[in-house]
PDB file of C-alpha atoms in Angstrom:
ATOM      1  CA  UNK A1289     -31.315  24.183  -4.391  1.00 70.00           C
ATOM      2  CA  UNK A1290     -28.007  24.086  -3.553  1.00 73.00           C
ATOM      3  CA  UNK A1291     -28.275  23.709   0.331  1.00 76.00           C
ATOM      4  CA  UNK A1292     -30.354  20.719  -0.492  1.00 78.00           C
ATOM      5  CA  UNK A1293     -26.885  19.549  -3.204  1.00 81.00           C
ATOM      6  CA  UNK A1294     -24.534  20.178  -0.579  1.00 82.00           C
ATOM      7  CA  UNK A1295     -27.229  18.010   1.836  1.00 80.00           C
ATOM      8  CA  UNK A1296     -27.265  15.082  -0.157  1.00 80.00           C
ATOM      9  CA  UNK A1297     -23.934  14.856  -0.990  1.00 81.00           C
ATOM     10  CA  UNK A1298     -22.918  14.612   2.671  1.00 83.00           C
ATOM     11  CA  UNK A1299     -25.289  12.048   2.878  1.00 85.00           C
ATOM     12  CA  UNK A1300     -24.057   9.918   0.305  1.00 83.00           C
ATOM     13  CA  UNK A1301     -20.640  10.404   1.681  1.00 82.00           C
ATOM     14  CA  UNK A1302     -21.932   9.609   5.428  1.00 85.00           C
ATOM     15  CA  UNK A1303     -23.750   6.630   4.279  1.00 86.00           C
ATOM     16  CA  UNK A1304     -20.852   5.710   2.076  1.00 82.00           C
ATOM     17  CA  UNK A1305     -18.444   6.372   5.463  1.00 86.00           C
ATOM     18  CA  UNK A1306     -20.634   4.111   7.421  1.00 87.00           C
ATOM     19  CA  UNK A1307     -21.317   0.920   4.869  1.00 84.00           C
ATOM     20  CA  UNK A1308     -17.963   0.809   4.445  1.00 85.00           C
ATOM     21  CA  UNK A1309     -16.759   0.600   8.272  1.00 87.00           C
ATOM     22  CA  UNK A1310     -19.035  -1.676   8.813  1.00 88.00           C
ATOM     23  CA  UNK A1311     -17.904  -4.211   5.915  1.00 84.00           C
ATOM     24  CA  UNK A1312     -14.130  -3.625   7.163  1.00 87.00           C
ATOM     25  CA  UNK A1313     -15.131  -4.266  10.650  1.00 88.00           C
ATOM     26  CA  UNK A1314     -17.632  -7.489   9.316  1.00 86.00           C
ATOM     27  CA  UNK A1315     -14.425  -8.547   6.997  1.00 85.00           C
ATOM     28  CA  UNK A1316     -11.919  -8.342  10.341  1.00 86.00           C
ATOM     29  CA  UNK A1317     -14.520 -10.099  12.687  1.00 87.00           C
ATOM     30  CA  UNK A1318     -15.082 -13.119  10.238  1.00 83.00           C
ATOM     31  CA  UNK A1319     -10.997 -13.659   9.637  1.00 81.00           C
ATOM     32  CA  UNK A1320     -10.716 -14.286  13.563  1.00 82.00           C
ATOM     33  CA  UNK A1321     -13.456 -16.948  13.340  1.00 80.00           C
ATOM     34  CA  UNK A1322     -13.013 -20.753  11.788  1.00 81.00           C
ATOM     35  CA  UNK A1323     -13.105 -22.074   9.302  1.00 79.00           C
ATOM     36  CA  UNK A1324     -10.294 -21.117   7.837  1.00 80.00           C
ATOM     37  CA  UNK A1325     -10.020 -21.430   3.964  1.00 84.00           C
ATOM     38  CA  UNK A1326      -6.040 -21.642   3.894  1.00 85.00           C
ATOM     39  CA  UNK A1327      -5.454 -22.226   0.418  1.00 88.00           C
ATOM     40  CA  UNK A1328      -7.483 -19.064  -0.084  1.00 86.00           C
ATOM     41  CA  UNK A1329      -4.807 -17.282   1.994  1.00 88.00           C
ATOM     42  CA  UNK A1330      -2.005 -19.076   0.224  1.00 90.00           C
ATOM     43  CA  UNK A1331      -3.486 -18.609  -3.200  1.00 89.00           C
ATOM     44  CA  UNK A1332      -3.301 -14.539  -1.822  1.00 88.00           C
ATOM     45  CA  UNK A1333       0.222 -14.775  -0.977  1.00 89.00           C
ATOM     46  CA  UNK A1334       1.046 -15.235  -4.043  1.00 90.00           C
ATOM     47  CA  UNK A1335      -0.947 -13.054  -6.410  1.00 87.00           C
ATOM     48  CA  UNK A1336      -0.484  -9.697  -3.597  1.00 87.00           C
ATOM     49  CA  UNK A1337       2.753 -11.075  -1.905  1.00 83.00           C
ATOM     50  CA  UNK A1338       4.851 -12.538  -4.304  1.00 86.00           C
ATOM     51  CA  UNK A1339       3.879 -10.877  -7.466  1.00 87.00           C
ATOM     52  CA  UNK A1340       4.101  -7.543  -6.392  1.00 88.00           C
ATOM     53  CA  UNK A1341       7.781  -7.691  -5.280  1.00 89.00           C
ATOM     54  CA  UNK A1342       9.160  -7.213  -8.689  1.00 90.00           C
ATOM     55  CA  UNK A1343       6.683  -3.877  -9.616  1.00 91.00           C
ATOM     56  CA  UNK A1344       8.104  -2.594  -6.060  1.00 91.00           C
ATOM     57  CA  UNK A1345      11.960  -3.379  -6.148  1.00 91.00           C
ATOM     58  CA  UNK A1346      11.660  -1.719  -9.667  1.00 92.00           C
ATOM     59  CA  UNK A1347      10.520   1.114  -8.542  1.00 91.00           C
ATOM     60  CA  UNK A1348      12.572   1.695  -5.262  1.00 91.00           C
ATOM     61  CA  UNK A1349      15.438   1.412  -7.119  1.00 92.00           C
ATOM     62  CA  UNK A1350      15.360   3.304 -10.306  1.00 92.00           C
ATOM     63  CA  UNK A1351      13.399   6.183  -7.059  1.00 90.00           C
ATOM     64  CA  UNK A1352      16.423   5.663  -5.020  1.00 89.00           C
ATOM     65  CA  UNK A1353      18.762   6.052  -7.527  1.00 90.00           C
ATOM     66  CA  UNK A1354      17.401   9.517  -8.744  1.00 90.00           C
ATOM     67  CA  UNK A1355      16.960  10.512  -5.361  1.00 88.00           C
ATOM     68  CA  UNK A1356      20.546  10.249  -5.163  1.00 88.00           C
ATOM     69  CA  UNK A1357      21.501  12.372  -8.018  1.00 88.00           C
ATOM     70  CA  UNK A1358      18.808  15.156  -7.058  1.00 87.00           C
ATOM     71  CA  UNK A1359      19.972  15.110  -3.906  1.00 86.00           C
ATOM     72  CA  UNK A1360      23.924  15.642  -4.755  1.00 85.00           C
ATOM     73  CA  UNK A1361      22.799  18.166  -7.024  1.00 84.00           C
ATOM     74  CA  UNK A1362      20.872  19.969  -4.860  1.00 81.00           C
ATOM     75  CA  UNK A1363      23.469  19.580  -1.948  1.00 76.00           C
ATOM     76  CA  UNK A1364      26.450  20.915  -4.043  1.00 75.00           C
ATOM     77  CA  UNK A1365      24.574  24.455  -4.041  1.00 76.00           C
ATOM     78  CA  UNK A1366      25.098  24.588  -0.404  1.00 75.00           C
ATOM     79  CA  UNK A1367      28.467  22.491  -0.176  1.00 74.00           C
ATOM     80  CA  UNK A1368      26.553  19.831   1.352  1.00 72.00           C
ATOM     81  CA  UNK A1369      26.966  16.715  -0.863  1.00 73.00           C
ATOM     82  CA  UNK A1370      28.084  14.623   1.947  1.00 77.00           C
ATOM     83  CA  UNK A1371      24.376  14.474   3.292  1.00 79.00           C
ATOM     84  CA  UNK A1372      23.126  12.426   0.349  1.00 82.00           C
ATOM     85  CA  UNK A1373      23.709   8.878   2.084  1.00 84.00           C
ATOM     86  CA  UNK A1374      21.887   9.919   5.089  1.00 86.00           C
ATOM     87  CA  UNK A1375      19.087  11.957   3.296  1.00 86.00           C
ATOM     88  CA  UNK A1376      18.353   8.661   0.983  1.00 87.00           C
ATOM     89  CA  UNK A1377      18.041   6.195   3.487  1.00 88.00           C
ATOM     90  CA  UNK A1378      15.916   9.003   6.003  1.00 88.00           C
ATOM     91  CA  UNK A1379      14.076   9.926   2.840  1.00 87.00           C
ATOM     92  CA  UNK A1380      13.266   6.470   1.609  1.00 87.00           C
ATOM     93  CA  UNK A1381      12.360   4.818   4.999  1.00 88.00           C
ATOM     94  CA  UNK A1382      10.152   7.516   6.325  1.00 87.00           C
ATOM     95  CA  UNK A1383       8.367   8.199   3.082  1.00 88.00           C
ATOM     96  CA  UNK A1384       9.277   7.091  -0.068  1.00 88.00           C
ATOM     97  CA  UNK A1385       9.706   3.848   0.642  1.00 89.00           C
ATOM     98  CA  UNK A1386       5.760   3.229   1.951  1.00 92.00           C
ATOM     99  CA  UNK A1387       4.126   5.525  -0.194  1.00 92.00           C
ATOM    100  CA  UNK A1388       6.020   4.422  -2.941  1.00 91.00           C
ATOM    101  CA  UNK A1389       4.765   0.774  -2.407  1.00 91.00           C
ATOM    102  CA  UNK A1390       1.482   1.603  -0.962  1.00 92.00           C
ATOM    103  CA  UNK A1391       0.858   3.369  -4.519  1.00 92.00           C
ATOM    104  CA  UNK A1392       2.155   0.664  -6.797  1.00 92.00           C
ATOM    105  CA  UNK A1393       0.385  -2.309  -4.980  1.00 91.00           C
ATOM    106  CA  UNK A1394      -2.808  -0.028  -4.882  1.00 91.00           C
ATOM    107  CA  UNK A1395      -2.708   0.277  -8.755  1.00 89.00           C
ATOM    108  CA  UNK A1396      -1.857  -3.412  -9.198  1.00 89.00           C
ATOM    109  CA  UNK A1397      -4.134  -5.148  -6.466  1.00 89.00           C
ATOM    110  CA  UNK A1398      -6.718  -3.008  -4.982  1.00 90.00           C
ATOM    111  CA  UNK A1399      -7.758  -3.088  -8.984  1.00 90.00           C
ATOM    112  CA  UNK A1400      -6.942  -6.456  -9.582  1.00 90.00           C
ATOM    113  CA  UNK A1401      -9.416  -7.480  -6.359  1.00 91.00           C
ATOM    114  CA  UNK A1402     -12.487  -5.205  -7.608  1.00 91.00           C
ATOM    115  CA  UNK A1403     -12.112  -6.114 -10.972  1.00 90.00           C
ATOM    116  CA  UNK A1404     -12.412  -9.686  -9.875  1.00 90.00           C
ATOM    117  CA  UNK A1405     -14.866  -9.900  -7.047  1.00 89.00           C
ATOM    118  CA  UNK A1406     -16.856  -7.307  -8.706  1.00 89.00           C
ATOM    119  CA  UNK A1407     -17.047  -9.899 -11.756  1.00 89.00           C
ATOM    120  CA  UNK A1408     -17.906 -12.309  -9.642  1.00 87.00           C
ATOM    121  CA  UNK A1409     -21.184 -10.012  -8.310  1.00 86.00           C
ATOM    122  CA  UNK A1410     -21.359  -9.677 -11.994  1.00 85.00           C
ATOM    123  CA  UNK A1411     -21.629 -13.309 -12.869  1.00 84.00           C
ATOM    124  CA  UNK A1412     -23.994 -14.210  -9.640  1.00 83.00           C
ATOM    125  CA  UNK A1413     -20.695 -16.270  -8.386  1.00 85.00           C
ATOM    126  CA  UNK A1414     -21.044 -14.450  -5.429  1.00 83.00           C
ATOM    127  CA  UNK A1415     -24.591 -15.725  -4.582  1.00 82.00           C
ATOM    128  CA  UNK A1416     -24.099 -19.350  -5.670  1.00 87.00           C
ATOM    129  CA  UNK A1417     -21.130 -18.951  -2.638  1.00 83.00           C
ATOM    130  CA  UNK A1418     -24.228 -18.213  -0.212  1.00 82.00           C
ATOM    131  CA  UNK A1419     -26.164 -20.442  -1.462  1.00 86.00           C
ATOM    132  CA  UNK A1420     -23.951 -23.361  -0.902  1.00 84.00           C
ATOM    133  CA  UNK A1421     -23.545 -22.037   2.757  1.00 80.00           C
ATOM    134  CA  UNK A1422     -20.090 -20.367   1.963  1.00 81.00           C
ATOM    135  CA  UNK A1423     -20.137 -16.813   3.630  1.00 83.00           C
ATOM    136  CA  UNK A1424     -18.320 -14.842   0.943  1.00 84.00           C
ATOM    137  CA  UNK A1425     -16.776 -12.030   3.243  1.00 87.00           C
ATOM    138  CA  UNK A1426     -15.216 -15.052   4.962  1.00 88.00           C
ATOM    139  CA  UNK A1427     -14.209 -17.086   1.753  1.00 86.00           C
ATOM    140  CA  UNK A1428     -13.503 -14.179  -0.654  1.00 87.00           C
ATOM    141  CA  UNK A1429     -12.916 -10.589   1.583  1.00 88.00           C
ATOM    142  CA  UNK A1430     -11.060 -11.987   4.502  1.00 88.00           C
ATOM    143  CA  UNK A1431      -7.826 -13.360   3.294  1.00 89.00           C
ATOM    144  CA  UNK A1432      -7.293 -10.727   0.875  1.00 90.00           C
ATOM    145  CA  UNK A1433      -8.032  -8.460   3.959  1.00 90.00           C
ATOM    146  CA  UNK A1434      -5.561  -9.907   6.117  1.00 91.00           C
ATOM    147  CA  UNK A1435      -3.082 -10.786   3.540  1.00 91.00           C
ATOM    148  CA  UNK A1436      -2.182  -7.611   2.055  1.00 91.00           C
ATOM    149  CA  UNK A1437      -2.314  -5.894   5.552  1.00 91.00           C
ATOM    150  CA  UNK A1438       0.190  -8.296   6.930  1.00 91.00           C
ATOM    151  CA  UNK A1439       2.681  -8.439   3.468  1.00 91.00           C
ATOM    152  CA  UNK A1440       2.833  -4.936   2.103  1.00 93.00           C
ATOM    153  CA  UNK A1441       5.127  -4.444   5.462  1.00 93.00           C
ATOM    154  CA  UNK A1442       7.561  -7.212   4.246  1.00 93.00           C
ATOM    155  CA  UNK A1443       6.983  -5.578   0.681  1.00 93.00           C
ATOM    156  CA  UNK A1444       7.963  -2.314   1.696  1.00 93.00           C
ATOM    157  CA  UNK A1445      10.909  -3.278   4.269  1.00 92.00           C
ATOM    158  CA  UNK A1446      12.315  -5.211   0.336  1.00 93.00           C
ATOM    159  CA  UNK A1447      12.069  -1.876  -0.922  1.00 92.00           C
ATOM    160  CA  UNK A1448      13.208   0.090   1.159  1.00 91.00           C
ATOM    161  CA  UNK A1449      16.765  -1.459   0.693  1.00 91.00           C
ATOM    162  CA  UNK A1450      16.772  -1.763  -2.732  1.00 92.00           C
ATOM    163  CA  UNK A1451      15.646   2.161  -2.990  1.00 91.00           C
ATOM    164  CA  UNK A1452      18.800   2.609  -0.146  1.00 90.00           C
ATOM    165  CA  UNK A1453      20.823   0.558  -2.546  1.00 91.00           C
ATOM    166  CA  UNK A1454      19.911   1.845  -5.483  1.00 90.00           C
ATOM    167  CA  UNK A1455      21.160   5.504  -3.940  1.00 89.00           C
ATOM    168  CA  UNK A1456      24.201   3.598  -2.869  1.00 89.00           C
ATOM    169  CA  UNK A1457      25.404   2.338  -6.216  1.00 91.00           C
ATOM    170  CA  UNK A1458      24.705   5.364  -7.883  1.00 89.00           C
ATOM    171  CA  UNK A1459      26.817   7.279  -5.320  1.00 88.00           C
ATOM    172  CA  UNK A1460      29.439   4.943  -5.638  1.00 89.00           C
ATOM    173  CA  UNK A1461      29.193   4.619  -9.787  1.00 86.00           C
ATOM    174  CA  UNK A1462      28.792   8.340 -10.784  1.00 85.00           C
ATOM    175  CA  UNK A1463      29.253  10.805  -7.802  1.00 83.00           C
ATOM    176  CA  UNK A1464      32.593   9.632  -6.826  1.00 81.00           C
ATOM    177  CA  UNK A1465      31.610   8.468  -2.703  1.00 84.00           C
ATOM    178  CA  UNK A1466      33.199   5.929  -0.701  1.00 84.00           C
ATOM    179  CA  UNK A1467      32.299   2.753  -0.105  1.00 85.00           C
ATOM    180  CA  UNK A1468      32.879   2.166   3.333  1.00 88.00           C
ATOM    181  CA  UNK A1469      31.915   6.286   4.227  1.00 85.00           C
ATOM    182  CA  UNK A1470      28.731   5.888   2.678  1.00 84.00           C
ATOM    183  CA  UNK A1471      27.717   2.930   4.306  1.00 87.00           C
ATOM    184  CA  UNK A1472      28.935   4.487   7.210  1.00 86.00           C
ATOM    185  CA  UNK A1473      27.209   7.396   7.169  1.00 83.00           C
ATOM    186  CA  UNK A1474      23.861   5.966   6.320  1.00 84.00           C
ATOM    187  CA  UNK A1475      23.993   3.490   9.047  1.00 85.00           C
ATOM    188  CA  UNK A1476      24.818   6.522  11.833  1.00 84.00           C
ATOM    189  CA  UNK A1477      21.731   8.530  11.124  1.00 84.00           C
ATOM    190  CA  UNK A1478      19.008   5.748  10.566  1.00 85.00           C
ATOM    191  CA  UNK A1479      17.237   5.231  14.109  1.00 85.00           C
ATOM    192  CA  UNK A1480      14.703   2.339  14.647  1.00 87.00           C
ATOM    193  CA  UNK A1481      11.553   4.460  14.976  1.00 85.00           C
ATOM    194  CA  UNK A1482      12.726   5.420  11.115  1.00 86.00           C
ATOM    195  CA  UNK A1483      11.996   1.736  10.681  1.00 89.00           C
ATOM    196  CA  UNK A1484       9.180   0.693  12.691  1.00 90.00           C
ATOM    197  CA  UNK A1485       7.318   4.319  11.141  1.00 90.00           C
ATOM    198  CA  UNK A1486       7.544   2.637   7.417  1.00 91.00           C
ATOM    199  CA  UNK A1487       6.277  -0.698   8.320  1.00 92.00           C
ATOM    200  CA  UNK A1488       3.262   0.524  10.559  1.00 92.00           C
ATOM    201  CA  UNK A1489       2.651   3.053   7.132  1.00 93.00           C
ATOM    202  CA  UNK A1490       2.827   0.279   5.414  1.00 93.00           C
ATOM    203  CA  UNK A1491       0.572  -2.115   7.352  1.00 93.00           C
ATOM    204  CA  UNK A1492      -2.161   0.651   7.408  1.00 94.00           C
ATOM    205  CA  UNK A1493      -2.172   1.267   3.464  1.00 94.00           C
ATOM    206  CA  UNK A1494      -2.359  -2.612   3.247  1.00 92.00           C
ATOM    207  CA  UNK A1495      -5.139  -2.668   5.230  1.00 93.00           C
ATOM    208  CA  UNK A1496      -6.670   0.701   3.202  1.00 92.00           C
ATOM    209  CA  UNK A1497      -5.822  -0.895  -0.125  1.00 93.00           C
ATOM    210  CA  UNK A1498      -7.484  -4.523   0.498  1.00 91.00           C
ATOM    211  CA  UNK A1499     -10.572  -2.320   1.938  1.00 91.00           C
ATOM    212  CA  UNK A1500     -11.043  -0.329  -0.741  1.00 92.00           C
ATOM    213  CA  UNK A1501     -10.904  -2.887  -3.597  1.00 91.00           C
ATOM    214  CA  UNK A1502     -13.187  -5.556  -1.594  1.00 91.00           C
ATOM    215  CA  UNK A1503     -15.780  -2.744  -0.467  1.00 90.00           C
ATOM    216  CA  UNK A1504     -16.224  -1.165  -4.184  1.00 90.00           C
ATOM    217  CA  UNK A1505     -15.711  -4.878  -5.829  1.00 88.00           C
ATOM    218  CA  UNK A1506     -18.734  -6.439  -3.937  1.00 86.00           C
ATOM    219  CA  UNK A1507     -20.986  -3.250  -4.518  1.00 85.00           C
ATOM    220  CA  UNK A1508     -20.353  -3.104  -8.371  1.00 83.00           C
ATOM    221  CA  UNK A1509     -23.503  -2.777 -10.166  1.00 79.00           C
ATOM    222  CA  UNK A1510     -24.859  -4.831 -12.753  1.00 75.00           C
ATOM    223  CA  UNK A1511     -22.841  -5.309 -16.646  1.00 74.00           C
ATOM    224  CA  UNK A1512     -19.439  -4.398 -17.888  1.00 77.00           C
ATOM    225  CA  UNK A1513     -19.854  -1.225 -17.068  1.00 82.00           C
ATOM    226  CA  UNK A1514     -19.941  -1.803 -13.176  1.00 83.00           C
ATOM    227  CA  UNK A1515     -16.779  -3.538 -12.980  1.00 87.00           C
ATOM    228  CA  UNK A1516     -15.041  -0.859 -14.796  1.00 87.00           C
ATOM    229  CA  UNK A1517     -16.466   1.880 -12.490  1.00 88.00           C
ATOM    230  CA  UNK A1518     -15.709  -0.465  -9.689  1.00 88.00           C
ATOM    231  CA  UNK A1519     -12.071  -1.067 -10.443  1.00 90.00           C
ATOM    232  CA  UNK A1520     -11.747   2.470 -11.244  1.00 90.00           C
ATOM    233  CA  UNK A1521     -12.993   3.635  -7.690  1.00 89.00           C
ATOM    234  CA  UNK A1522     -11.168   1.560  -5.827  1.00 91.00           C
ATOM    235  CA  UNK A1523      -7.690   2.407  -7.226  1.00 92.00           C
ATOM    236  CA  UNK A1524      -8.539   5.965  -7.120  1.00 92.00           C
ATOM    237  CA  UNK A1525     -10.075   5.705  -3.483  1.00 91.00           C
ATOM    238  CA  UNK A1526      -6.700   3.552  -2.327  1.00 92.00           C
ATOM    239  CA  UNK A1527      -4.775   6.065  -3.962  1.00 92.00           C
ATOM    240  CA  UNK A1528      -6.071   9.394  -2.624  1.00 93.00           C
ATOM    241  CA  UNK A1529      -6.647   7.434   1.070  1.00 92.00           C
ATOM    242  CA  UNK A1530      -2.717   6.528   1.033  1.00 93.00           C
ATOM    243  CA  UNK A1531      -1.535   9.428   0.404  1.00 93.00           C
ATOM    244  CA  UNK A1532      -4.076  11.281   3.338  1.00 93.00           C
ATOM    245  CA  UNK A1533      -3.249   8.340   5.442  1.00 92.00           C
ATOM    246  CA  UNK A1534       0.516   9.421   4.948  1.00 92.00           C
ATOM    247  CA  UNK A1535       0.262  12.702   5.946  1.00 92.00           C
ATOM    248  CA  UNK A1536      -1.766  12.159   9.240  1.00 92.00           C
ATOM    249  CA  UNK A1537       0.590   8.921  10.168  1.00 91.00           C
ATOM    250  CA  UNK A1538       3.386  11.370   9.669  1.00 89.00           C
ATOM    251  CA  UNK A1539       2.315  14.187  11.785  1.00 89.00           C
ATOM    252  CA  UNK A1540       1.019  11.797  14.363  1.00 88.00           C
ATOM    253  CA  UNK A1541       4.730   9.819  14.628  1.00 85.00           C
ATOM    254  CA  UNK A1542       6.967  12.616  13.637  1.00 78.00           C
ATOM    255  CA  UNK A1543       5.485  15.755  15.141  1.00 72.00           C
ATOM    256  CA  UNK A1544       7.711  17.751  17.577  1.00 55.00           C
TER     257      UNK A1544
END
């Protein structure tokens, strides 16, 4: 009984692997081909580009601002305060910065994106878009697809200098630095691989988040209740995929 559990579960999971590789790579093919519905993809811009930024700057800032305290705290054991304007902006571009926005956009738009495709499998929206010879992974999937892949980059380069300024005014309000030293210092130890690292992170948890809220969004069952499980999954999924993502990224860029 439970060999056959363990069996079916990794077929679920395999099955589940597969369908959903082959809607990403379906999704990609079909955003490379015309037509092109452009005020789809500016209609996207907004809602994932545009209305995201203030969730994000919030975030890196009030992040980067108790990074900066925990760090001078931490660093005054060791009589090492003077690292906290290179440890925030090293901190906050390798890590904090995309995981930090990669989590927030995934709880705001990979659920926003089920909850509203999956409505619209829901509603038989969906199939009245086939029927009037609209292919729906190239009307509906694609520019969300393509849209947060190419702006949670820009997203998380906004952040990542409000989080670095959000360190630096703290600094500068409560612990006392200099100006013109801190600055200084943070510019000396930040190294362009630092930057390019964050935006490829965040490109890939774009690309991750989009996935996973299209994918669950057009398999949601039947009823209220499938749009709840599907907008559940996919934030959860995009969640838990980020973070993994993170980790291999990281040893993959960063390993010695």
């Amino acid at each position: 009984i439970l060999l056959s559990l363990v069996g079916s579960q990794a077929m679920r999971v395999t099955l589940l692997i597969g369908s959903l590789v082959l809607f990403l790579v379906s999704a990609l093919t079909k955003s490379v081909v015309p037509p092109f519905f452009l005020k789809e993809y500016t209609k996207q811009i907004i809602s994932i580009g545009w209305s995201s930024l203030p969730v994000v700057g919030l975030t890196a800032f009030f992040t980067g601002a108790a990074l900066a305290l925990q760090i001078y705290s931490g660093g005054s054991r060791l009589n090492a305060e003077s690292a906290v304007p290179s440890i925030v902006a090293i901190g906050f571009l390798r890590e904090l910065g995309p995981v930090l926005c990669g989590l927030m956009v995934a709880g705001r738009v990979s659920s926003a994106i089920a909850a509203e495709l999956a409505t619209m499998k829901v509603t038989e929206q969906i199939d009245a878009l086939t029927t009037l010879a609209t292919d729906p992974m190239k009307y509906l999937v694609a520019p969300r697809i393509i849209i947060t892949t190419i702006f949670l980059p820009v997203l998380t380069a906004i952040g990542n200098i409000i989080g670095i300024y959000g360190g630096y005014l703290v600094s500068i309000e409560r612990l006392g630095f200099n100006p013109s030293m801190y600055i200084e210092s943070t510019l000396k130890y930040i190294e362009p691989g630092d930057i390019l690292s964050s935006l490829v992170k965040a490109a890939v948890f774009g690309l991750i988040i989009s996935t996973m809220g299209c994918f669950f969004g057009f398999k949601a069952s039947r009823g209220a209740l499938g749009v709840g499980r599907a907008t559940t999954n996919a934030v959860v999924s995009a969640s838990i995929l980020v973070l993994a993502s993170n980790y291999l990224l990281t040893e993959i860029m960063f390993k010695s």
